CSV table of C-alpha atoms and ligand atoms in Angstrom, one decimal:
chain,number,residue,atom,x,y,z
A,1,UNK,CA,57.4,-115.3,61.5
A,2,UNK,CA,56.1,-113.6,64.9
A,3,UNK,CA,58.9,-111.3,66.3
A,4,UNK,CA,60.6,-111.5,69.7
A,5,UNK,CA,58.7,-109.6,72.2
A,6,UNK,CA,61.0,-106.6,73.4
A,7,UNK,CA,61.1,-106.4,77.4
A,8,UNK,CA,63.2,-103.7,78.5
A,9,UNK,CA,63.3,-103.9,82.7
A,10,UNK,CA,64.4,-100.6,85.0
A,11,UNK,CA,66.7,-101.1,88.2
A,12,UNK,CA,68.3,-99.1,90.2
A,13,UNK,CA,68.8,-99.7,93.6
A,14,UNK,CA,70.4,-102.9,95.9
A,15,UNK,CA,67.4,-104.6,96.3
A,16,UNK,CA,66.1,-104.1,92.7
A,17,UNK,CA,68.9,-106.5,91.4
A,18,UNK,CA,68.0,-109.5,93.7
A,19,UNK,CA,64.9,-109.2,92.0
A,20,UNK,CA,65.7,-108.8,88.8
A,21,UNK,CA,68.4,-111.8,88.4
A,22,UNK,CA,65.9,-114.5,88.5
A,23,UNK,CA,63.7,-112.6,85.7
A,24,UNK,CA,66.9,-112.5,83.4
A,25,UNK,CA,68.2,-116.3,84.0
A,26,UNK,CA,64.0,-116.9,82.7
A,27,UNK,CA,64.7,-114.7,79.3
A,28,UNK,CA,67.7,-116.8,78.5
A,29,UNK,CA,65.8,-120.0,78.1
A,30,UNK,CA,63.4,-118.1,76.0
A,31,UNK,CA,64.1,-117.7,72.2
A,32,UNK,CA,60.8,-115.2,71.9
A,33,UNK,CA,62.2,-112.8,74.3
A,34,UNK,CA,65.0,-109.6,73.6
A,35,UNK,CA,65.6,-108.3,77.1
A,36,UNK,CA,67.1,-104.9,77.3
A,37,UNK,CA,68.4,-104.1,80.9
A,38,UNK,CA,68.2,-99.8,82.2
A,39,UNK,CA,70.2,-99.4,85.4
A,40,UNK,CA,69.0,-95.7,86.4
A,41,UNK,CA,72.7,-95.4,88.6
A,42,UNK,CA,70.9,-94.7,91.8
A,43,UNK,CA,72.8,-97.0,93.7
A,44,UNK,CA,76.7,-96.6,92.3
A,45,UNK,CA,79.2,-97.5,95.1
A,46,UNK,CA,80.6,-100.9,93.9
A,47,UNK,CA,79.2,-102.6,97.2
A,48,UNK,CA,75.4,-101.5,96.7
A,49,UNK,CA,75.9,-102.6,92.6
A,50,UNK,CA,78.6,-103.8,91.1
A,51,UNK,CA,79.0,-106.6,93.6
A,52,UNK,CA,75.2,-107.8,93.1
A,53,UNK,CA,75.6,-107.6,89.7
A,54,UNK,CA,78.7,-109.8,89.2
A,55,UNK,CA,77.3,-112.7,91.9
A,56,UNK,CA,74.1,-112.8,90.9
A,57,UNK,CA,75.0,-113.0,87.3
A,58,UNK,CA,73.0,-109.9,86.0
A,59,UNK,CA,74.4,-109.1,82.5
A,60,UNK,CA,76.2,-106.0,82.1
A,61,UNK,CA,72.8,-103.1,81.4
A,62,UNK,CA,72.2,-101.8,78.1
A,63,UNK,CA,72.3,-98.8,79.1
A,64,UNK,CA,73.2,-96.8,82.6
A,65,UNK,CA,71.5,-93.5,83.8
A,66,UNK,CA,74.2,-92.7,86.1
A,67,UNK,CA,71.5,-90.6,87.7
A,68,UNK,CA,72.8,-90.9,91.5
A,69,UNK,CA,71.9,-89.5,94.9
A,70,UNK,CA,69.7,-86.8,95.1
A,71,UNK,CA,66.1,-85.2,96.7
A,72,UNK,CA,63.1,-87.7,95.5
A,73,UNK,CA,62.3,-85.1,93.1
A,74,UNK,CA,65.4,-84.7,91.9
A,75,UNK,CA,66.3,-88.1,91.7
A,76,UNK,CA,63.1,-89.5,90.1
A,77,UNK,CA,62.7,-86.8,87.7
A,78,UNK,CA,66.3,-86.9,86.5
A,79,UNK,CA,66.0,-90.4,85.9
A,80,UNK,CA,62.5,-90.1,83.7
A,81,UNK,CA,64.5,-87.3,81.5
A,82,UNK,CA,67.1,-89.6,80.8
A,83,UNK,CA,65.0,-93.1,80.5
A,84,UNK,CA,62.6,-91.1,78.3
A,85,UNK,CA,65.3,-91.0,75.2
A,86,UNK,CA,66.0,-94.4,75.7
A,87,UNK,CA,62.7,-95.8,75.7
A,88,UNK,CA,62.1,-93.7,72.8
A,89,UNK,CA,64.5,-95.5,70.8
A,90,UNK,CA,64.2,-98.9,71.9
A,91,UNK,CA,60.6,-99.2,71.6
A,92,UNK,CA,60.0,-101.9,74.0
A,93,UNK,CA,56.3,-104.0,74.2
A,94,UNK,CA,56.7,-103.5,77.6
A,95,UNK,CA,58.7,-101.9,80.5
A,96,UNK,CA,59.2,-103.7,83.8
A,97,UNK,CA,60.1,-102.6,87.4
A,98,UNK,CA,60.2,-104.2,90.4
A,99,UNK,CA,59.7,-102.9,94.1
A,100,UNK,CA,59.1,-99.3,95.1
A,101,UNK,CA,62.5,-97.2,95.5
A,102,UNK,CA,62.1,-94.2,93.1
A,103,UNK,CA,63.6,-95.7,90.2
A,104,UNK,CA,60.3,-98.0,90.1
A,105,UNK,CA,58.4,-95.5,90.1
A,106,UNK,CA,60.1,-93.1,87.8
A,107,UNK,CA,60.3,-96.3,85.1
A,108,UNK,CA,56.7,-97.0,86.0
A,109,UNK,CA,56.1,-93.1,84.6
A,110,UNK,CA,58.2,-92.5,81.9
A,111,UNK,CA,56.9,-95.5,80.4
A,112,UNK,CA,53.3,-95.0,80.8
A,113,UNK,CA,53.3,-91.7,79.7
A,114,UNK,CA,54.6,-93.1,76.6
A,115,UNK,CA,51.8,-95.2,76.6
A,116,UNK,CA,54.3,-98.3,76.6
A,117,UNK,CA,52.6,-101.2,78.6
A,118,UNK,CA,54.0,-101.6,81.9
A,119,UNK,CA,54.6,-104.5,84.2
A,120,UNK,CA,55.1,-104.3,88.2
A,121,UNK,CA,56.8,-107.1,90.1
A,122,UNK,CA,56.1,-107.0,94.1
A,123,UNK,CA,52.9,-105.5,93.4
A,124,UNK,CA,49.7,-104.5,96.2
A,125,UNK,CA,52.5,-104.0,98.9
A,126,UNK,CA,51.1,-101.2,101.4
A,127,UNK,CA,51.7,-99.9,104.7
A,128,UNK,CA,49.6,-97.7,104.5
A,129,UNK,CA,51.4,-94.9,106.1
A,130,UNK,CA,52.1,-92.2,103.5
A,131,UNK,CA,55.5,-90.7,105.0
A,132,UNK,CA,57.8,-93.2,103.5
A,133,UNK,CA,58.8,-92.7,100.2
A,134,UNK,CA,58.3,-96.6,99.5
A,135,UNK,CA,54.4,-96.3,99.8
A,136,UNK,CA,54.3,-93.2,97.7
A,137,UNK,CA,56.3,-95.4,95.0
A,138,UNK,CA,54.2,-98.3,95.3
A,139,UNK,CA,50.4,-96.4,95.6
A,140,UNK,CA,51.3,-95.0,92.5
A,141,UNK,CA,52.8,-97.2,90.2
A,142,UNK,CA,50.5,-100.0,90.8
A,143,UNK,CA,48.1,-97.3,89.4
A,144,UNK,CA,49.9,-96.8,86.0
A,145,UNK,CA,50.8,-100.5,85.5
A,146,UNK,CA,49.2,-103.0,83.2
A,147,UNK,CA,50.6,-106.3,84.9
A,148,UNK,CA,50.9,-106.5,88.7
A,149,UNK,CA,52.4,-109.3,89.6
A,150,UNK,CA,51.9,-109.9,93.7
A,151,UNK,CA,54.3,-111.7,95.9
A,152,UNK,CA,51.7,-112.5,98.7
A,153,UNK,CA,47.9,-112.5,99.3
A,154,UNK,CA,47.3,-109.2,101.6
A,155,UNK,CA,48.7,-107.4,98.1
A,156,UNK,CA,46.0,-109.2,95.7
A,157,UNK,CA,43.4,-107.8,99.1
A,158,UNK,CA,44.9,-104.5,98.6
A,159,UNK,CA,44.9,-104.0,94.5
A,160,UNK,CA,41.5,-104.8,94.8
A,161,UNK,CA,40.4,-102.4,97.5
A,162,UNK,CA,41.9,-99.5,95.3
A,163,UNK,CA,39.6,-100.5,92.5
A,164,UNK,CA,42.1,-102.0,90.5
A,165,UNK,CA,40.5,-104.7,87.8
A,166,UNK,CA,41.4,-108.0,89.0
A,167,UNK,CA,42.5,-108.8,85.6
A,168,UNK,CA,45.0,-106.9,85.9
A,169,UNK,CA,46.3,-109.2,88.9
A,170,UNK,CA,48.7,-111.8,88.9
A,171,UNK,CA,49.5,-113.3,92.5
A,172,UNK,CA,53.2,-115.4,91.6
A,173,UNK,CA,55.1,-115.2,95.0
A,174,UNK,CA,58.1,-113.8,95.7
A,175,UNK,CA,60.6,-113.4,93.2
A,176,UNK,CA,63.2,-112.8,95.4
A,177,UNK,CA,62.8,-116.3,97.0
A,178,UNK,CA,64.0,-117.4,93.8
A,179,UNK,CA,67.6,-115.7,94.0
A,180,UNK,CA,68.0,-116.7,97.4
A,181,UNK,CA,67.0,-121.0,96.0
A,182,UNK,CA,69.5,-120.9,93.0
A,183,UNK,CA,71.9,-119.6,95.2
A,184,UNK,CA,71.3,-122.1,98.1
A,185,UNK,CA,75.3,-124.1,97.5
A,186,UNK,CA,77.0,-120.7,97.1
A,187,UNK,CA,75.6,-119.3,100.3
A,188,UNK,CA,76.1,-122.0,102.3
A,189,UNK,CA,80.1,-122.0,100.9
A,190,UNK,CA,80.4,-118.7,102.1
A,191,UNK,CA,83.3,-117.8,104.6
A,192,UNK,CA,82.0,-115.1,106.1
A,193,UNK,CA,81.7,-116.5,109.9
A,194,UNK,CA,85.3,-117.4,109.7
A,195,UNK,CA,86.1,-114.1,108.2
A,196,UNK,CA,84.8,-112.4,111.5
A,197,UNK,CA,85.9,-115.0,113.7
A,198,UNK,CA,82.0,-115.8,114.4
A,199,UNK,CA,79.8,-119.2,115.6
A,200,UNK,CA,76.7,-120.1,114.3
A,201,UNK,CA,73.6,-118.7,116.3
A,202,UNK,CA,75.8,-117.0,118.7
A,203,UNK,CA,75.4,-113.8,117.2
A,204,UNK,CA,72.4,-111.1,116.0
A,205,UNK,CA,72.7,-109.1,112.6
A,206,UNK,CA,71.6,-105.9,112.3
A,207,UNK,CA,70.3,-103.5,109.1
A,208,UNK,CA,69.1,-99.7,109.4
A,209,UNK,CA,69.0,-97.2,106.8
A,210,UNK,CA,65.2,-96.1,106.5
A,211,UNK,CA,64.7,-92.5,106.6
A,212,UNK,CA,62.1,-92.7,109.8
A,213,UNK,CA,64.9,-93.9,111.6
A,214,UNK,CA,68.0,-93.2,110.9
A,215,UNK,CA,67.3,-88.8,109.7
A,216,UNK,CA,65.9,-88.5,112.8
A,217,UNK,CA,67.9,-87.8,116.0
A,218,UNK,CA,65.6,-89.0,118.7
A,219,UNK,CA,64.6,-91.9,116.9
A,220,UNK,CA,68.0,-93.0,116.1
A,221,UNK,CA,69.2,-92.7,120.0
A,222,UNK,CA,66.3,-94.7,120.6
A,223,UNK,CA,67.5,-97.8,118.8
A,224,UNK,CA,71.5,-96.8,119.8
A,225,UNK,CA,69.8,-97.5,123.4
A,226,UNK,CA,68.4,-100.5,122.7
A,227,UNK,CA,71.2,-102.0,120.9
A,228,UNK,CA,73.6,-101.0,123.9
A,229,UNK,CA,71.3,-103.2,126.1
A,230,UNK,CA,71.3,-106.3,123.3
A,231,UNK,CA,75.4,-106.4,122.7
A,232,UNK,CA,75.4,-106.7,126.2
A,233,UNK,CA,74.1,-110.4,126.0
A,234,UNK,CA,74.6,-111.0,122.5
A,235,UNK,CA,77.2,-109.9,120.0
A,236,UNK,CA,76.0,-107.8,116.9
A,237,UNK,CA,76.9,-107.8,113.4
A,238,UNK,CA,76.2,-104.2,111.6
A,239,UNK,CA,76.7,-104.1,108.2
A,240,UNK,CA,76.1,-100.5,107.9
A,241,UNK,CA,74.5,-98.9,104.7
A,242,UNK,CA,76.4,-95.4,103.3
A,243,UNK,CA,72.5,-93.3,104.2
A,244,UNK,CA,73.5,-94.9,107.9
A,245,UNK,CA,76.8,-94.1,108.3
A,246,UNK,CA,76.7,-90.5,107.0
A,247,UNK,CA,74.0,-89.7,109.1
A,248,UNK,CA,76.3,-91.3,111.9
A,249,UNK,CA,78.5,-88.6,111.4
A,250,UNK,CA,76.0,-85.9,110.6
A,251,UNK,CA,74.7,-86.5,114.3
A,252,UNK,CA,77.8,-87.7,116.1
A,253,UNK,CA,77.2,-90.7,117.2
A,254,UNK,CA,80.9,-92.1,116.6
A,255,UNK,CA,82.3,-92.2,119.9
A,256,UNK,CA,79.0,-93.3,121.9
A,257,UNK,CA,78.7,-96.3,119.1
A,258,UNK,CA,82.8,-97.7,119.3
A,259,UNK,CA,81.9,-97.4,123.0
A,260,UNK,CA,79.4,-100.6,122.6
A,261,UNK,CA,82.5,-103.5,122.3
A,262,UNK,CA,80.3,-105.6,121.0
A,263,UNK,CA,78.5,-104.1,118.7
A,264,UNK,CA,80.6,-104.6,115.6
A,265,UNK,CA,80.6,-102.4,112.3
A,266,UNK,CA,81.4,-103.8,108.6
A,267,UNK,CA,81.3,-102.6,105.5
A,268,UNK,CA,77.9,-103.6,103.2
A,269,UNK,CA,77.9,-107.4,102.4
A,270,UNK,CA,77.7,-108.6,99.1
A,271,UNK,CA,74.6,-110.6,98.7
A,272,UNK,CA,76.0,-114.5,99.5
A,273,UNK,CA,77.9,-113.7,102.2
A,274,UNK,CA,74.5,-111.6,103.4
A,275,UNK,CA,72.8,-114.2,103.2
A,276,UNK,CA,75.2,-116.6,104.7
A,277,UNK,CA,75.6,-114.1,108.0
A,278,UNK,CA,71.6,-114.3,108.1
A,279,UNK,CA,71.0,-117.7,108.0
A,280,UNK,CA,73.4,-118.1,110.8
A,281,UNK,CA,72.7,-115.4,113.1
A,282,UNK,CA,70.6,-116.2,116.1
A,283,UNK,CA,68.1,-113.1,115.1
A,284,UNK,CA,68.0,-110.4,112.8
A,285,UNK,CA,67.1,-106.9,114.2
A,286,UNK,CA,66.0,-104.7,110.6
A,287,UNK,CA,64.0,-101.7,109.4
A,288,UNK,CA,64.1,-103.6,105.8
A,289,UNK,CA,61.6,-104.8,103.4
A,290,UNK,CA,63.3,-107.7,101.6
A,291,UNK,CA,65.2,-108.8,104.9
A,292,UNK,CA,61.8,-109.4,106.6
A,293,UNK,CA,61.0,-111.4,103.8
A,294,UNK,CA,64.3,-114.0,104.2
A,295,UNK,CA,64.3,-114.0,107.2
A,296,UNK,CA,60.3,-115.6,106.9
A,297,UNK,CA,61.9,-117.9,103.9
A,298,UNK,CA,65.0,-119.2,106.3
A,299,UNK,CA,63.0,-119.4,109.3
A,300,UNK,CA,65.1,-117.1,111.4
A,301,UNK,CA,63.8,-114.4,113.9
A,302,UNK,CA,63.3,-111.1,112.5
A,303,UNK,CA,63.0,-108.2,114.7
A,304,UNK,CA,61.5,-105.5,112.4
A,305,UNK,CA,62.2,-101.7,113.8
A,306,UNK,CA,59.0,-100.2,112.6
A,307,UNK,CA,55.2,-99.5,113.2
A,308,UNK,CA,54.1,-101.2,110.2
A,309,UNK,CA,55.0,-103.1,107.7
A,310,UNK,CA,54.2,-103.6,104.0
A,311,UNK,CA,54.7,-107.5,104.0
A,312,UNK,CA,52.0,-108.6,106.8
A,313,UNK,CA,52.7,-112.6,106.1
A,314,UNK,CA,55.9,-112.3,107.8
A,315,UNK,CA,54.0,-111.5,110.9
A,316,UNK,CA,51.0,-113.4,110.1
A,317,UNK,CA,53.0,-117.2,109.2
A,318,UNK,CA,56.6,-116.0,109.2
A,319,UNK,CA,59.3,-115.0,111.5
A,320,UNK,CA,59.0,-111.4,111.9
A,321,UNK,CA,57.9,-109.5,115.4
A,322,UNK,CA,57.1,-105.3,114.7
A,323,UNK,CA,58.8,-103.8,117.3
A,324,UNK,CA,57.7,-100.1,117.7
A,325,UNK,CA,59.9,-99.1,121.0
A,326,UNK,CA,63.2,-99.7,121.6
A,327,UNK,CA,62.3,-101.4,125.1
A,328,UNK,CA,60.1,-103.6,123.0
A,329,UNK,CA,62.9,-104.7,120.7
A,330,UNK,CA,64.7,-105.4,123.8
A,331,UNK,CA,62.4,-107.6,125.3
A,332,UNK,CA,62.0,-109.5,122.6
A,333,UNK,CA,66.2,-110.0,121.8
A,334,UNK,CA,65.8,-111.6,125.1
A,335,UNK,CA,62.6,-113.8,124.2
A,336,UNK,CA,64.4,-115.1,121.8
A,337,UNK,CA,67.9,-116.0,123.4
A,338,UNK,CA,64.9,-117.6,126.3
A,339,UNK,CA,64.2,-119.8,123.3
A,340,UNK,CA,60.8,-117.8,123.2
A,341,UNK,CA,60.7,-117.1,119.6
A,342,UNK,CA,58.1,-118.1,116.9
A,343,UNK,CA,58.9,-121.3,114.6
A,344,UNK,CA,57.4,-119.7,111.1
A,345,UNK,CA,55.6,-121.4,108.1
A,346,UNK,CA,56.8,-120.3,104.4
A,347,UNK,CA,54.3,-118.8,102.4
A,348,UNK,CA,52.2,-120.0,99.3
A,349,UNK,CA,54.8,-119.6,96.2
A,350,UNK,CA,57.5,-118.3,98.2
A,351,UNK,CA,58.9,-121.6,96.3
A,352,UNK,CA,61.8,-120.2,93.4
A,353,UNK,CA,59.5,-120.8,90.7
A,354,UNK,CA,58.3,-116.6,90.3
A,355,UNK,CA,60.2,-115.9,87.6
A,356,UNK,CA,59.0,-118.9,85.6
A,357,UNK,CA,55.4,-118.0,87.0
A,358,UNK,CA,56.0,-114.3,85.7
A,359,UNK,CA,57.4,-115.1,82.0
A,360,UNK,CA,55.2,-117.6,81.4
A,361,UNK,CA,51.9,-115.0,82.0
A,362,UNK,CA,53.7,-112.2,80.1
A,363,UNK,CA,54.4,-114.7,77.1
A,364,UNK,CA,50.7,-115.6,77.1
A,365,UNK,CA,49.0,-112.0,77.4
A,366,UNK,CA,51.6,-109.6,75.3
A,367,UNK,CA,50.4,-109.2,72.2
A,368,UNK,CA,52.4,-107.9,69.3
A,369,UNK,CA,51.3,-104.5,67.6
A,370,UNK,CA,53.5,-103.5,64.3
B,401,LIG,C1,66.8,-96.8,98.6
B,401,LIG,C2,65.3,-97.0,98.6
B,401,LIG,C3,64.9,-97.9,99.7
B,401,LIG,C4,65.7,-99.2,99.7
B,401,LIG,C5,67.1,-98.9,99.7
B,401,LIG,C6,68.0,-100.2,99.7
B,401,LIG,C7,64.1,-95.1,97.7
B,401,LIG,C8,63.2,-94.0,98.0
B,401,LIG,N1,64.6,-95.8,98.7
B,401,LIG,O1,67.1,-96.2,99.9
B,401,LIG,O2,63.5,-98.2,99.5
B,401,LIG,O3,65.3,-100.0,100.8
B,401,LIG,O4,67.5,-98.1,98.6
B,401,LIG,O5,69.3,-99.8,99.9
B,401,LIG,O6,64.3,-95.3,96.5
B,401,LIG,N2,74.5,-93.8,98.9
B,401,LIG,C9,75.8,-94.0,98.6
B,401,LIG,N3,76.2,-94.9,97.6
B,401,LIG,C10,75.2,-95.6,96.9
B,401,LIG,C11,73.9,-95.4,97.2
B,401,LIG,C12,73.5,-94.5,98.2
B,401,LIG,O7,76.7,-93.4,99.2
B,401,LIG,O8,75.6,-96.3,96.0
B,401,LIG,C13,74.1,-92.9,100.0
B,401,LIG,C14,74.1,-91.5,99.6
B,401,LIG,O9,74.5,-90.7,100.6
B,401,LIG,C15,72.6,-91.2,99.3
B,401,LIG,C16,72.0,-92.1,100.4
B,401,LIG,O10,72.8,-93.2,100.5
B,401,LIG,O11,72.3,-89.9,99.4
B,401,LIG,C17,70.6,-92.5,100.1
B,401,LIG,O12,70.5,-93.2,98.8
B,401,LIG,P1,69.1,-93.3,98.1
B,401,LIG,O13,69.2,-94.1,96.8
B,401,LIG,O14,68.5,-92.0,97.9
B,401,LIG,O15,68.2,-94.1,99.1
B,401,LIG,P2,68.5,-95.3,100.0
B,401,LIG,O16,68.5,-94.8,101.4
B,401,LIG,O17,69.6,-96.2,99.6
């Protein structure tokens, strides 16, 4: 008898889990498949984990790295000496990681080095500006891995622009579209508008934590300008990541920010009642990845606070306006609230079918050395 085909996946970070959840509910309708689940710990609060974990049904990891915060090198090198042992032991067929935060790529390493196949989910993303760490992560593990499995078609463009063999390609849509369709009735229960006392569409969301933005001063005033000029015709929602808020303090912006009345601070969401506060905001104003990618799949306006972006289809079909300058985000809060704002297509495969799309593939190709 053929034995199960050992799959041992690496996350580490909030977003990694909303893209891993789909993947597991996949291995537990399939009998040939022993997952074995590595969280690296580089994400620990409860609010960036545990909580994704425990809605989104992730089972408990086989192992955790409890690696934590840290410099890039520290961080990604301290989780490849402790994942090392561990894939060592377990012996996988292959090791998958999803994304591009440094525990992708330090997964996407360790592995390789062992000479242990390697699968990358959200594959052929690229800004193509090497200052952000996510590009970095992403350059380089598409290089080391043996399955890249691309959520849209500028990333199939990309791969095969670097000289990557096409064979190696596997364009499957967006895996994180499928978290977002199982959870559809959960979202839409959600209380979190009557939690903060909100209405539907009469309010904008806002997400900041990445490093061009928020670690530098001038930048940062930038947006606190802009933002002072939006909550003055619309009320904003701020669920503030823990990079964001120390920083806050780091530069002192406290007292300018409790100045803007309504401009209002929470704690990180959870992902339903993320999700919930999304679909209902009038806009979204964001410097994330993923976020730019619901908001396409909801059809909401996305205001993206950046000079590129990795996921050109949001532009292209979706929802999503690259605002550079903070008098350009401004300009277009208020094209929006004029009812000026783009209507949005979904794109190919962005259809809650990925993971199926993904297993299925994997199943097929993996073959079985003992
Ligand atoms: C990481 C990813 C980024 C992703 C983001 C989602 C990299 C290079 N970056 O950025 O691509 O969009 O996650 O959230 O991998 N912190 C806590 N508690 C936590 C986690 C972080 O307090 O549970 C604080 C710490 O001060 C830490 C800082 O956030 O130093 C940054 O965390 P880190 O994991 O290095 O990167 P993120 O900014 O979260």
């Amino acid at each position: 008898m053929k034995r199960r085909i050992k799959i041992l996946c690496v996350v580490g970070a909030r977003p990694n889990f909303i893209k891993i959840a789909p993947l597991f509910e996949e291995f537990k309708k399939r009998k040939t498949i022993k997952p074995v689940l590595v969280h690296t710990g580089q994400h620990y609060d409860f609010e960036m984990s545990k909580v994704f974990f425990q809605e989104l049904k992730i089972p408990k990891p086989n192992y955790n790295l409890e690696v934590g915060s840290g410099t890039h090198a520290w961080q990604t090198a301290k989780i490849m000496e402790k994942l090392e042992p561990v894939i060592l032991k377990e012996k996988p067929d292959l090791v998958i990681v999803v994304g591009d935060v440094n525990s992708t790529l330090a997964g996407a390493l360790t592995a390789a080095k062992l000479n242990i196949p390697v699968a990358h989910i959200e594959a052929g993303l690229r800004s193509f500006d090497m200052s952000m760490p996510e590009e970095i992560n992403r350059l380089l593990t598409d290089h080391i891995s043996d399955y890249l499995f691309v959520t849209e078609s500028s990333g199939v463009r990309n791969l095969l622009n670097e000289n990557i063999s096409k064979k190696k390609i596997y364009f499957v849509g967006n895996i994180m579209i499928d978290t977002l369709v199982k959870l559809k009735t959960q979202i839409q229960k959600s209380k979190i508008l009557e939690k903060l006392n909100l209405k539907k569409k009469a309010y904008a969301v806002l997400t900041l934590h990445r490093p061009e933005n928020v670690d530098k001063k001038e930048r940062f005033l930038e947006i606190l300008a802009a933002l002072k000029e939006i909550q003055k015709i619309i009320k904003i929602v701020w669920p503030i990541h823990l990079r964001t808020k120390k920083q806050i303090k780091e530069f002192k912006f406290d007292k300018f920010i409790k100045g803007l009345k309504n401009l209002i601070l929470i704690k990180p969401l959870g992902y339903i009642e993320m999700i919930n506060l999304m679909e209902n905001s009038k806009f979204m104003i964001t410097d994330s990845g993923g976020i730019q990618e619901e908001t396409t799949f909801l059809k909401v306006p996305c205001l993206t606070f950046r000079k590129n972006t990795e996921r050109p289809v949001t532009v292209e079909i979706g929802t999503n306006t690259l605002c550079t300058t903070g008098k350009m985000l401004v300009r277009e809060a208020n094209n929006i609230l004029k009812e000026k704002s783009k209507k949005g297509c979904i794109p190919k495969y962005w259809d809650g079918k990925s993971a199926t799309r993904i297993v299925n593939i994997l199943v097929r190709e993996i073959k079985l050395y003992d």
